[in-house]
Structure formats: structure tokens, C-alpha cells
Short mmCIF file of C-alpha atoms in Angstrom, two decimals:
data_model
loop_
_atom_site.label_atom_id
_atom_site.label_comp_id
_atom_site.label_asym_id
_atom_site.label_seq_id
_atom_site.Cartn_x
_atom_site.Cartn_y
_atom_site.Cartn_z
CA MET A 1 104.05 98.77 158.52
CA SER A 2 106.70 99.67 155.99
CA GLN A 3 105.93 101.75 152.98
CA ARG A 4 104.57 99.96 149.93
CA LEU A 5 106.62 100.54 146.80
CA VAL A 6 104.77 100.77 143.49
CA ALA A 7 106.84 101.02 140.31
CA VAL A 8 105.59 102.67 137.13
CA VAL A 9 107.66 101.06 134.37
CA ASP A 10 109.50 103.55 132.12
CA TYR A 11 110.66 102.08 128.83
CA GLY A 12 110.28 105.28 126.84
CA MET A 13 106.85 104.53 125.39
CA GLY A 14 104.31 105.73 127.91
CA ASN A 15 102.43 108.79 129.07
CA LEU A 16 104.35 108.27 132.28
CA ARG A 17 103.70 111.60 133.85
CA SER A 18 99.95 111.24 133.51
CA VAL A 19 100.04 107.74 134.93
CA SER A 20 102.35 108.54 137.84
CA LYS A 21 100.41 111.74 138.69
CA ALA A 22 97.11 109.87 138.76
CA ALA A 23 98.61 107.07 140.87
CA GLU A 24 100.09 109.64 143.28
CA HIS A 25 96.71 111.34 143.48
CA ALA A 26 95.13 107.99 144.42
CA ALA A 27 97.89 106.88 146.82
CA ASP A 28 97.77 107.08 150.63
CA THR A 29 100.79 108.05 152.76
CA ASN A 30 101.85 104.40 153.05
CA THR A 31 102.41 104.09 149.33
CA LYS A 32 105.41 105.35 147.41
CA ILE A 33 105.12 105.66 143.62
CA ILE A 34 108.36 105.55 141.65
CA VAL A 35 108.96 105.79 137.90
CA THR A 36 111.76 103.45 136.94
CA SER A 37 113.65 101.90 134.06
CA HIS A 38 115.83 99.66 136.26
CA PRO A 39 115.12 95.91 136.30
CA ASN A 40 116.25 95.65 139.94
CA GLU A 41 113.66 98.24 141.02
CA ILE A 42 110.99 96.24 139.20
CA GLU A 43 112.23 93.23 141.17
CA GLU A 44 112.10 95.11 144.50
CA ALA A 45 108.71 96.79 143.98
CA ASP A 46 105.62 95.45 145.72
CA ALA A 47 103.41 96.21 142.74
CA ILE A 48 103.89 97.20 139.10
CA ILE A 49 102.08 99.64 136.84
CA PHE A 50 102.88 98.97 133.18
CA PRO A 51 101.66 101.76 130.87
CA GLY A 52 102.27 102.06 127.16
CA GLN A 53 101.46 104.06 124.07
CA GLY A 54 102.43 104.02 120.45
CA ALA A 55 102.87 101.06 118.14
CA ALA A 56 103.39 97.44 119.24
CA LYS A 57 106.64 97.03 117.34
CA ALA A 58 108.17 100.17 118.86
CA CYS A 59 107.02 99.09 122.34
CA MET A 60 108.57 95.63 122.02
CA LYS A 61 111.79 97.17 120.71
CA ALA A 62 111.87 99.63 123.62
CA LEU A 63 111.32 96.77 126.09
CA LEU A 64 114.16 94.81 124.47
CA ASP A 65 116.51 97.81 124.40
CA THR A 66 115.90 98.61 128.08
CA GLY A 67 116.36 94.99 129.19
CA MET A 68 112.80 94.96 130.45
CA ILE A 69 111.37 91.87 128.78
CA HIS A 70 112.32 89.29 131.37
CA PRO A 71 111.65 91.48 134.45
CA ILE A 72 108.16 92.33 133.12
CA GLN A 73 107.34 88.71 132.28
CA LYS A 74 108.47 87.70 135.77
CA ALA A 75 106.61 90.49 137.60
CA ALA A 76 103.43 89.80 135.63
CA LYS A 77 103.38 86.30 137.12
CA GLU A 78 104.39 87.18 140.68
CA LYS A 79 103.03 90.44 142.07
CA PRO A 80 100.09 92.83 141.72
CA PHE A 81 100.40 94.07 138.15
CA LEU A 82 98.36 96.69 136.30
CA GLY A 83 98.69 96.91 132.51
CA ILE A 84 97.30 99.99 130.75
CA CYS A 85 96.47 100.36 127.03
CA MET A 86 99.55 99.18 125.10
CA GLY A 87 100.63 97.74 128.47
CA LEU A 88 97.71 95.35 128.02
CA GLN A 89 98.31 94.59 124.34
CA VAL A 90 102.00 93.67 124.59
CA LEU A 91 101.18 91.13 127.33
CA MET A 92 99.57 88.98 124.65
CA SER A 93 101.38 86.40 122.49
CA HIS A 94 101.18 88.30 119.23
CA SER A 95 99.88 91.53 117.69
CA ASP A 96 98.74 92.03 114.10
CA GLU A 97 100.05 95.63 114.23
CA ASN A 98 103.07 96.59 112.05
CA ASP A 99 102.60 93.46 109.86
CA GLY A 100 102.81 91.21 112.91
CA VAL A 101 104.86 91.44 116.13
CA ASP A 102 105.64 88.75 118.70
CA CYS A 103 104.82 90.11 122.14
CA LEU A 104 105.47 89.13 125.78
CA ASP A 105 103.28 85.99 125.74
CA VAL A 106 102.18 86.46 129.35
CA ILE A 107 98.59 85.82 128.22
CA LYS A 108 97.91 83.54 125.23
CA GLY A 109 96.08 85.32 122.47
CA ASN A 110 96.24 87.81 119.64
CA VAL A 111 95.82 91.58 119.17
CA LYS A 112 93.76 92.59 116.13
CA HIS A 113 92.56 95.72 114.36
CA PHE A 114 88.93 96.87 114.40
CA ASP A 115 87.23 95.32 111.40
CA LEU A 116 86.51 98.20 109.02
CA ASP A 117 85.18 95.87 106.31
CA ALA A 118 82.46 94.58 108.63
CA ASN A 119 81.75 98.10 109.97
CA PRO A 120 82.38 100.66 107.20
CA GLU A 121 80.90 103.48 109.29
CA LEU A 122 83.18 102.88 112.25
CA LYS A 123 85.54 105.67 113.35
CA VAL A 124 89.02 104.39 114.16
CA PRO A 125 90.91 105.09 116.41
CA HIS A 126 88.23 104.23 118.97
CA MET A 127 88.67 107.54 120.76
CA GLY A 128 86.62 108.85 123.65
CA TRP A 129 84.48 107.72 126.58
CA ASN A 130 82.94 104.27 126.32
CA GLN A 131 81.35 101.92 128.80
CA ILE A 132 83.05 98.91 130.36
CA HIS A 133 80.69 96.09 131.26
CA GLN A 134 82.31 94.33 134.23
CA THR A 135 82.17 90.57 133.70
CA ASN A 136 83.65 89.52 137.05
CA GLU A 137 83.69 90.78 140.63
CA HIS A 138 87.30 91.77 140.66
CA PRO A 139 88.68 93.88 143.56
CA LEU A 140 89.76 96.49 140.97
CA TRP A 141 86.10 97.14 140.11
CA HIS A 142 85.33 98.01 143.76
CA ASN A 143 83.21 101.21 144.01
CA ILE A 144 83.08 101.57 140.21
CA PRO A 145 79.48 101.30 139.01
CA GLN A 146 78.64 98.69 136.37
CA ASP A 147 78.93 100.07 132.80
CA SER A 148 80.90 103.16 133.85
CA ARG A 149 82.56 105.14 131.09
CA PHE A 150 86.34 105.21 130.69
CA TYR A 151 88.51 107.10 128.20
CA PHE A 152 89.81 104.97 125.31
CA VAL A 153 92.15 105.66 122.44
CA HIS A 154 93.26 102.66 120.37
CA SER A 155 92.86 100.95 116.99
CA TYR A 156 93.66 97.37 118.08
CA TYR A 157 92.13 95.15 120.76
CA VAL A 158 93.03 91.90 122.54
CA GLN A 159 91.55 88.45 121.95
CA PRO A 160 92.62 86.09 124.76
CA GLU A 161 92.44 82.36 123.95
CA ASN A 162 91.01 81.71 127.41
CA THR A 163 87.88 83.84 127.74
CA ASP A 164 87.86 83.21 131.51
CA TYR A 165 90.44 85.99 131.65
CA VAL A 166 87.98 88.60 130.41
CA ALA A 167 87.14 91.09 133.18
CA GLY A 168 85.32 93.69 131.11
CA LEU A 169 83.67 94.11 127.71
CA THR A 170 83.19 97.19 125.54
CA THR A 171 81.37 97.68 122.25
CA HIS A 172 82.66 99.75 119.34
CA GLY A 173 81.20 98.19 116.21
CA GLU A 174 82.11 94.81 117.70
CA THR A 175 82.26 93.77 121.35
CA PHE A 176 85.82 93.28 122.59
CA ALA A 177 87.68 92.48 125.81
CA SER A 178 88.50 95.85 127.38
CA ALA A 179 89.90 94.40 130.60
CA LEU A 180 91.61 91.10 131.46
CA SER A 181 92.44 89.58 134.83
CA THR A 182 94.51 86.58 135.87
CA LYS A 183 95.40 85.73 139.45
CA ASN A 184 97.72 88.68 140.21
CA LEU A 185 97.34 90.68 137.01
CA PHE A 186 94.75 93.16 135.82
CA ALA A 187 95.06 94.93 132.50
CA ILE A 188 92.79 97.49 130.90
CA GLN A 189 92.52 98.88 127.37
CA ALA A 190 91.18 102.24 128.58
CA HIS A 191 93.26 104.94 130.25
CA PRO A 192 92.32 105.09 133.95
CA GLU A 193 94.76 108.01 134.34
CA LYS A 194 92.47 110.00 132.00
CA SER A 195 89.12 108.64 133.15
CA ALA A 196 88.28 111.15 135.88
CA GLU A 197 86.84 109.78 139.13
CA HIS A 198 86.33 106.16 138.01
CA GLY A 199 89.92 106.01 136.80
CA ILE A 200 91.25 107.37 140.10
CA GLN A 201 89.09 104.80 141.92
CA LEU A 202 90.65 102.03 139.84
CA PHE A 203 94.13 103.22 140.86
CA LYS A 204 93.01 103.33 144.51
CA ASN A 205 91.73 99.78 144.21
CA PHE A 206 94.96 98.63 142.59
CA LEU A 207 97.14 100.28 145.24
CA GLN A 208 95.20 98.44 147.96
CA TRP A 209 95.13 95.10 146.16
CA ASN A 210 97.31 92.23 147.42
CA GLY A 211 97.09 90.39 144.11
CA GLN A 212 94.68 87.73 145.30
CA MET B 1 75.90 101.11 124.81
CA SER B 2 78.52 102.73 122.69
CA LEU B 3 81.00 105.52 122.42
CA ALA B 4 79.77 108.85 123.81
CA LYS B 5 79.96 112.01 121.73
CA ARG B 6 82.34 114.43 123.37
CA ILE B 7 82.15 118.06 124.47
CA ILE B 8 85.50 119.80 124.52
CA PRO B 9 85.83 123.29 126.00
CA CYS B 10 88.66 125.21 124.37
CA LEU B 11 90.79 127.64 126.32
CA ASP B 12 92.65 130.21 124.25
CA VAL B 13 95.70 131.07 126.31
CA ASP B 14 97.74 134.25 126.02
CA ASP B 15 100.59 134.80 128.49
CA GLY B 16 99.14 132.28 130.94
CA ARG B 17 95.59 133.70 130.88
CA VAL B 18 92.51 132.40 129.13
CA VAL B 19 91.07 134.71 126.48
CA LYS B 20 88.60 134.36 123.66
CA GLY B 21 88.56 136.78 120.78
CA VAL B 22 85.55 137.38 118.60
CA GLN B 23 86.98 136.37 115.22
CA PHE B 24 90.38 136.73 116.89
CA VAL B 25 90.18 140.51 117.30
CA ASP B 26 88.14 141.57 120.34
CA ILE B 27 89.90 139.70 123.15
CA ARG B 28 88.42 139.53 126.65
CA ASP B 29 90.08 138.07 129.74
CA ALA B 30 88.17 135.12 131.15
CA GLY B 31 90.65 134.04 133.79
CA ASP B 32 93.09 131.53 135.12
CA PRO B 33 93.54 128.37 133.01
CA VAL B 34 94.05 126.02 135.96
CA GLU B 35 90.91 127.18 137.76
CA ILE B 36 88.88 127.05 134.55
CA ALA B 37 90.16 123.57 133.69
CA LYS B 38 89.22 122.30 137.15
CA ARG B 39 85.78 123.85 136.84
CA TYR B 40 85.22 122.17 133.46
CA ASP B 41 86.43 118.83 134.80
CA GLU B 42 83.93 119.09 137.68
CA GLN B 43 81.17 119.93 135.18
CA GLY B 44 81.96 116.79 133.20
CA ALA B 45 84.04 118.03 130.26
CA ASP B 46 85.24 115.06 128.19
CA GLU B 47 88.56 116.67 127.31
CA ILE B 48 90.12 120.12 127.47
CA THR B 49 91.97 121.86 124.66
CA PHE B 50 94.47 124.66 125.26
CA LEU B 51 95.30 126.88 122.34
CA ASP B 52 98.42 128.97 122.72
CA ILE B 53 97.36 131.96 120.63
CA THR B 54 100.63 133.86 120.49
CA ALA B 55 103.14 131.02 120.83
CA THR B 56 106.36 132.97 121.20
CA ALA B 57 109.32 131.33 122.92
CA HIS B 58 108.47 133.01 126.23
CA GLU B 59 104.83 131.96 125.84
CA ARG B 60 105.89 128.38 125.30
CA ASP B 61 107.52 128.23 128.74
CA THR B 62 104.41 129.75 130.31
CA MET B 63 102.25 127.18 128.53
CA VAL B 64 104.40 124.28 129.74
CA HIS B 65 103.84 125.41 133.33
CA VAL B 66 100.10 125.75 132.73
CA VAL B 67 99.93 122.21 131.33
CA GLU B 68 102.04 120.79 134.17
CA GLU B 69 99.81 122.46 136.75
CA VAL B 70 96.57 121.33 135.11
CA ALA B 71 97.80 117.77 134.47
CA SER B 72 98.60 117.19 138.12
CA GLN B 73 95.06 118.14 139.17
CA VAL B 74 92.76 117.27 136.29
CA PHE B 75 92.52 113.64 135.14
CA ILE B 76 90.91 113.90 131.71
CA PRO B 77 92.63 114.19 128.31
CA LEU B 78 94.41 117.46 127.59
CA THR B 79 95.27 118.74 124.11
CA VAL B 80 97.68 121.60 123.43
CA GLY B 81 97.78 123.50 120.16
CA GLY B 82 99.36 126.66 118.82
CA GLY B 83 102.93 126.93 117.60
CA ILE B 84 103.67 123.19 117.58
CA ARG B 85 106.43 123.14 114.98
CA SER B 86 108.91 120.41 115.87
CA ILE B 87 109.24 116.93 117.35
CA GLU B 88 110.90 118.64 120.32
CA ASP B 89 107.83 120.91 120.82
CA ILE B 90 105.63 117.81 120.93
CA ARG B 91 107.90 115.96 123.33
CA THR B 92 107.98 119.01 125.64
CA MET B 93 104.18 119.22 125.76
CA LEU B 94 103.66 115.47 126.24
CA ASN B 95 106.25 115.43 129.01
CA ALA B 96 104.46 118.35 130.67
CA GLY B 97 101.31 116.23 130.82
CA ALA B 98 99.49 116.88 127.55
CA ASP B 99 97.91 113.80 125.95
CA LYS B 100 97.62 115.18 122.44
CA VAL B 101 99.01 118.08 120.44
CA ALA B 102 97.21 119.92 117.66
CA ILE B 103 99.38 120.69 114.64
CA ASN B 104 98.17 123.44 112.33
CA SER B 105 100.39 125.62 110.13
CA ALA B 106 103.48 123.41 110.57
CA ALA B 107 101.55 120.68 108.72
CA ILE B 108 100.95 123.06 105.83
CA PHE B 109 104.59 124.13 105.55
CA ASN B 110 105.76 120.52 105.85
CA PRO B 111 103.17 117.71 105.66
CA GLY B 112 105.95 115.19 106.39
CA PHE B 113 106.06 116.62 109.91
CA VAL B 114 102.69 114.99 110.62
CA LYS B 115 104.04 111.61 109.56
CA ASP B 116 107.24 112.07 111.58
CA ALA B 117 105.20 113.08 114.62
CA CYS B 118 102.90 110.05 114.31
CA ASP B 119 105.87 107.72 113.85
CA ALA B 120 107.58 109.16 116.91
CA PHE B 121 104.65 109.37 119.33
CA GLY B 122 101.77 107.40 117.82
CA SER B 123 98.68 108.60 115.96
CA GLN B 124 96.70 108.71 119.19
CA CYS B 125 98.37 111.95 120.25
CA ILE B 126 98.48 113.78 116.92
CA VAL B 127 95.52 116.03 116.11
CA VAL B 128 95.66 118.05 112.90
CA ALA B 129 93.84 121.38 113.13
CA ILE B 130 92.23 122.53 109.89
CA ASP B 131 91.11 126.16 109.56
CA ALA B 132 88.82 126.29 106.55
CA LYS B 133 86.93 129.05 104.73
CA LYS B 134 84.31 128.67 102.05
CA VAL B 135 85.65 129.87 98.69
CA SER B 136 82.80 128.79 96.39
CA GLN B 137 80.18 131.35 95.41
CA GLU B 138 76.43 131.06 95.82
CA GLY B 139 75.11 128.50 93.32
CA GLU B 140 78.51 126.80 92.82
CA PRO B 141 79.36 123.38 94.30
CA ASN B 142 80.71 123.76 97.86
CA LYS B 143 84.43 124.29 98.14
CA TRP B 144 86.47 125.13 101.20
CA GLU B 145 90.14 126.01 101.41
CA ILE B 146 92.70 126.06 104.20
CA PHE B 147 93.61 129.45 105.64
CA THR B 148 96.43 130.30 108.03
CA HIS B 149 97.28 133.25 110.27
CA GLY B 150 93.89 133.31 111.99
CA GLY B 151 92.02 133.12 108.69
CA ARG B 152 93.83 135.98 106.95
CA LYS B 153 96.14 134.07 104.62
CA GLU B 154 94.91 131.72 101.93
CA THR B 155 96.87 128.62 100.94
CA GLY B 156 94.84 127.39 97.97
CA ILE B 157 94.64 123.93 99.54
CA ASP B 158 91.28 122.16 99.29
CA ALA B 159 90.07 121.42 102.83
CA VAL B 160 88.51 118.03 102.11
CA GLU B 161 91.52 116.73 100.18
CA TRP B 162 93.74 118.03 102.96
CA ALA B 163 91.72 116.17 105.60
CA GLN B 164 92.14 112.92 103.68
CA LYS B 165 95.84 113.53 103.22
CA MET B 166 96.30 114.14 106.96
CA GLN B 167 94.54 110.85 107.67
CA GLU B 168 96.88 109.06 105.27
CA LEU B 169 99.91 110.58 107.01
CA GLY B 170 98.71 109.11 110.30
CA ALA B 171 96.76 111.84 112.12
CA GLY B 172 94.60 110.33 114.86
CA GLU B 173 91.97 113.05 114.82
CA LEU B 174 91.01 116.25 113.00
CA LEU B 175 89.93 119.54 114.55
CA VAL B 176 87.95 121.33 111.85
CA THR B 177 87.28 125.03 112.40
CA SER B 178 85.15 127.13 110.11
CA MET B 179 86.89 130.50 109.88
CA ASP B 180 83.65 131.94 108.49
CA ARG B 181 81.81 130.98 111.66
CA ASP B 182 84.46 131.36 114.35
CA GLY B 183 83.26 133.91 116.92
CA THR B 184 79.93 134.52 115.17
CA LYS B 185 77.75 132.44 117.55
CA ILE B 186 75.47 131.43 114.67
CA GLY B 187 76.40 127.75 114.69
CA PHE B 188 78.87 125.41 112.95
CA ASP B 189 79.32 125.35 109.17
CA ILE B 190 77.37 122.09 109.02
CA GLU B 191 78.11 121.37 105.38
CA LEU B 192 81.85 121.74 105.93
CA THR B 193 81.73 119.52 109.01
CA ARG B 194 79.64 116.82 107.36
CA THR B 195 81.65 116.80 104.12
CA ILE B 196 84.90 116.23 106.01
CA CYS B 197 83.45 113.75 108.54
CA ASP B 198 81.98 111.63 105.76
CA SER B 199 85.24 111.55 103.82
CA VAL B 200 87.55 110.27 106.59
CA LYS B 201 87.69 107.28 108.99
CA ILE B 202 89.31 109.14 111.88
CA PRO B 203 87.26 111.12 114.43
CA VAL B 204 86.51 114.76 113.69
CA ILE B 205 85.97 117.58 116.21
CA ALA B 206 83.68 120.34 114.93
CA SER B 207 84.65 123.89 115.86
CA GLY B 208 83.75 127.51 115.18
CA GLY B 209 80.46 129.29 115.70
CA VAL B 210 78.77 127.77 118.76
CA GLY B 211 76.46 130.35 120.36
CA GLU B 212 73.70 128.21 121.83
CA LEU B 213 73.21 124.65 123.02
CA SER B 214 71.28 123.45 119.97
CA HIS B 215 74.36 124.17 117.85
CA LEU B 216 76.28 121.45 119.70
CA SER B 217 73.68 118.80 118.84
CA GLN B 218 73.59 119.99 115.22
CA GLY B 219 77.34 119.41 114.92
CA ILE B 220 76.77 115.76 115.88
CA THR B 221 73.46 114.88 114.24
CA GLU B 222 73.74 116.98 111.06
CA GLY B 223 77.50 117.49 110.90
CA HIS B 224 78.34 113.84 111.79
CA ALA B 225 81.13 114.96 114.13
CA GLU B 226 82.43 112.73 116.94
CA ALA B 227 83.05 115.70 119.21
CA VAL B 228 82.17 119.37 119.47
CA LEU B 229 84.43 122.17 120.65
CA ALA B 230 83.30 125.50 122.08
CA ALA B 231 84.79 128.30 124.11
CA SER B 232 82.87 131.46 124.90
CA ILE B 233 79.49 129.87 125.74
CA PHE B 234 81.22 128.08 128.60
CA HIS B 235 83.76 130.67 129.74
CA PHE B 236 81.30 133.33 130.76
CA GLY B 237 78.98 130.95 132.57
CA GLN B 238 76.27 131.23 129.91
CA PHE B 239 75.92 127.43 130.09
CA THR B 240 77.67 124.69 132.06
CA ILE B 241 79.09 121.62 130.35
CA LYS B 242 76.51 119.57 132.22
CA GLU B 243 73.64 121.64 130.82
CA ALA B 244 75.12 121.22 127.36
CA LYS B 245 75.28 117.44 127.79
CA GLN B 246 71.74 117.27 129.12
CA ALA B 247 70.56 119.20 126.08
CA MET B 248 72.42 116.82 123.77
CA GLN B 249 71.00 113.80 125.59
CA ALA B 250 67.50 115.26 125.19
CA ASP B 251 68.26 115.38 121.45
CA GLY B 252 68.94 111.63 121.52
CA ILE B 253 72.75 111.85 121.56
CA GLU B 254 74.77 109.47 123.73
CA VAL B 255 76.87 111.49 126.21
CA ARG B 256 78.85 110.83 129.39
CA LEU B 257 76.78 112.24 132.26
#
């Protein structure tokens, strides 16, 4: 069996080293992790890890500047695809951040800020270890106990139009979708690369997943 | 179910070794940062903070190697503070594997630096460290001011107003250290912690003075902090992180166990 190629997408807006180190830690000898900013390597890769940090507008601009928009939209429909944090949010149609930003529109829905009017006591960013309640039996949840804690740091969250895509729920003042899954795509608001053993398990599960 | 309160062990690093001074004077060597970080990760630390206490140019290179080494073996959030003065310093630490940087005196010399840093890297990775000392006398309303140089140099800046200003400039989190309590082991300055926590929306880490496990819970329940930071009670094996979390849980605090 030939080596499986997994590409961590570099568009200048991610904690790439943390993500690639965690993926390498989880990988077996048959898996090669590369960090790339070349559309043709995204095309060639067997699976894609799409991290992201920072603001939505800056992320979309970085994707545009690196010629990554079309390759990411294509890969997100075709092969095993793992979105992390901002790599989840920019998959949506639109984000309210930075006075409104059109995003990749891979999943229909909006990205909105935690409601501080409804929850005046809430601390934002939502920063720290919170539970994810798994709402489906996805292969990426394999060997991760129900309601395990993952590390989060974000001020906005996703609202998919189709709630069938919700794979996990988390509560911080309000209950929000902390993981989404479509046929070949899984995306998580938390940082598995910073979530100790459960995060490493999620990478292991992703690296073994055929996208079905 | 909700967000867990965090315990953050702090490693003061000098020339690649972990040290902890009592009020920054009596420094003892407590070992290798990579080994200590791994031990804390195994014990269930929620994050680890490295404080580069000398922060000379040579030190900076040593610190980068420490962070690189830790980040390839420990998969929890890492914060680096001490001598973070430029956008380039931040980029270097983030590239080495740090998730956040703590900015202290550079924010005082140039508050715009905090905004520039947040614009460049996002609020999520910018922690502002606030070293505060009580300046009000007995019987007067509480007042704390910012001090630099390990608590020796006053700035005249009101600590609470400063905390709010840092939030406005985009800081994602505040690390509030009582310079009156640091190294004393008599517990946090609860009034300082609570006054700042209640006046900002962003999470606050309480620091300075932890000597026993009950102090950690007090920082959360009475101080209203989102996280508590301690050094010496963990470094010398007095308590494990797990014991600290069990004690907090027994006090009714939600923790990651």
C-alpha cells in the first residue's frame, strides 16, 4: 500500500506548527503529513486538514491572496476534510465578524457572535476546556467518550441552516454547534491539536477515515 | 455542563532552566522545562505558561528551543511571556509552537503595541500581564497601580482602568499578578482579582500568592477568576495538579479531570 498523503493547508493564518505536530504525533508510518500552500498539492493529497486562526476577514483575504479559495471548496466536497476553529467558520456562507464577511459557502449558514446582551455575565472569548456532546456516531468520535472536554478559544460560532449537519453541541451561555459533519467533511470549533489525549485521538480517527 | 475553570502551572525560565524566586529574589533551581511540562501535562494541567525572567537576546534563542521542544511533545496550550516587545518577537514564539504570548511592560511603554499585536495575530493569542500593587492606605477605598521591573518601579497607572483599556485594545485575556502577594504563599489578593474580573468581559487569570490548595478555589469563587496560576506549590511536588483539581471539584468548581 502506498503512503497516504495528508495536507495541512498553509494560507498564513493558522497555528500550523501545532496542528502539523499533533497530526504527526497521531500518524502511523503509512501516513505522510505535509504543510502546503500549493493548490496542486491540495489536489494531490488524499486528505486535507484546514486550520485557521484570527479574524474571518483576514482569513478570507489570505485564502484569496494564496489562490486557495477554489481548491479548498473543491477538496471540501471530494475528500476527507478536517476543518479546525476558523477552518470551520470560513466554510460557512457568511460571518458577522468584521461587519460582515462572505465566506466559502461550503455549508449554508451564518457565523455569529456570542450574545452578550442575553448573557451579561458571559466571558468572551470562550476560552478553555468545555464539553462536546456528540450528536451523531461519526467515525471521528471513535474512542472519544461522550461529553469529553476539548480546548476552545473563539468569540463567534456557526449556525448551519441544515441542523442535520450538527455533529456536536457545546454550551457557553447558549448551546451552539461545536462540530459539523457532511459526507466527507468534519469540522470542529475546538482545537484538537491542543486538547491532549482526546484531541490526538480525533486526529488518529481522521487519519484513518476514508471519508464515508 | 459548561466551561471548566483552569489551573495553569507557571514555569519561570532562566537560561533554559525552571526557577522560582520568592518575590523574585531567592531563586531555586527546579529543573528542566521540557520534563516539567510533560509531567504537568500528564497530571492534567489545562495550560502551561513559560515566563522568560531575564529575556536577553541569548535567552530568547534558548527560550525558542524550549518552546519548540515542549510543543512537539505536549498537546495543551502554551503561553510564553517575558521580554515580548515586538511583532517579530510574537511571530517567533508562535512559530516555535506557543499558542499565546503574554505582553507586560511593552504594553505600558506603548499601548498601541497591544492593538497591533491583536490585529496581526488575533485576540486569542494576546494575553496582557498586569503586575499590580495596592497603593491605598488602610481605611481608604481600594486602589491598585501597575508596577514594572518585578514590582520595583511604579508607573502611576490605575490597575482597573488599565485592565479595561487592554480589553478595548483587543487583549484576549488578562494575567493579573498581585506584587504584594507574589512569593508570599498567603493566597491571592482576592479584592484585586475580583475588582478586575468584574470590570471586564474577557477571561482573567489570577496569579501571585498561592501557598495551599484552598487558595486556588478562593481565586475562582471569591476572586471570580476564570483560571488560576501557580508555580512553587507544583514545582517541588508539594501538590500535583490532579490533587489541586480534586480539591477545587470538592469545593463545587467545575474542572477538567
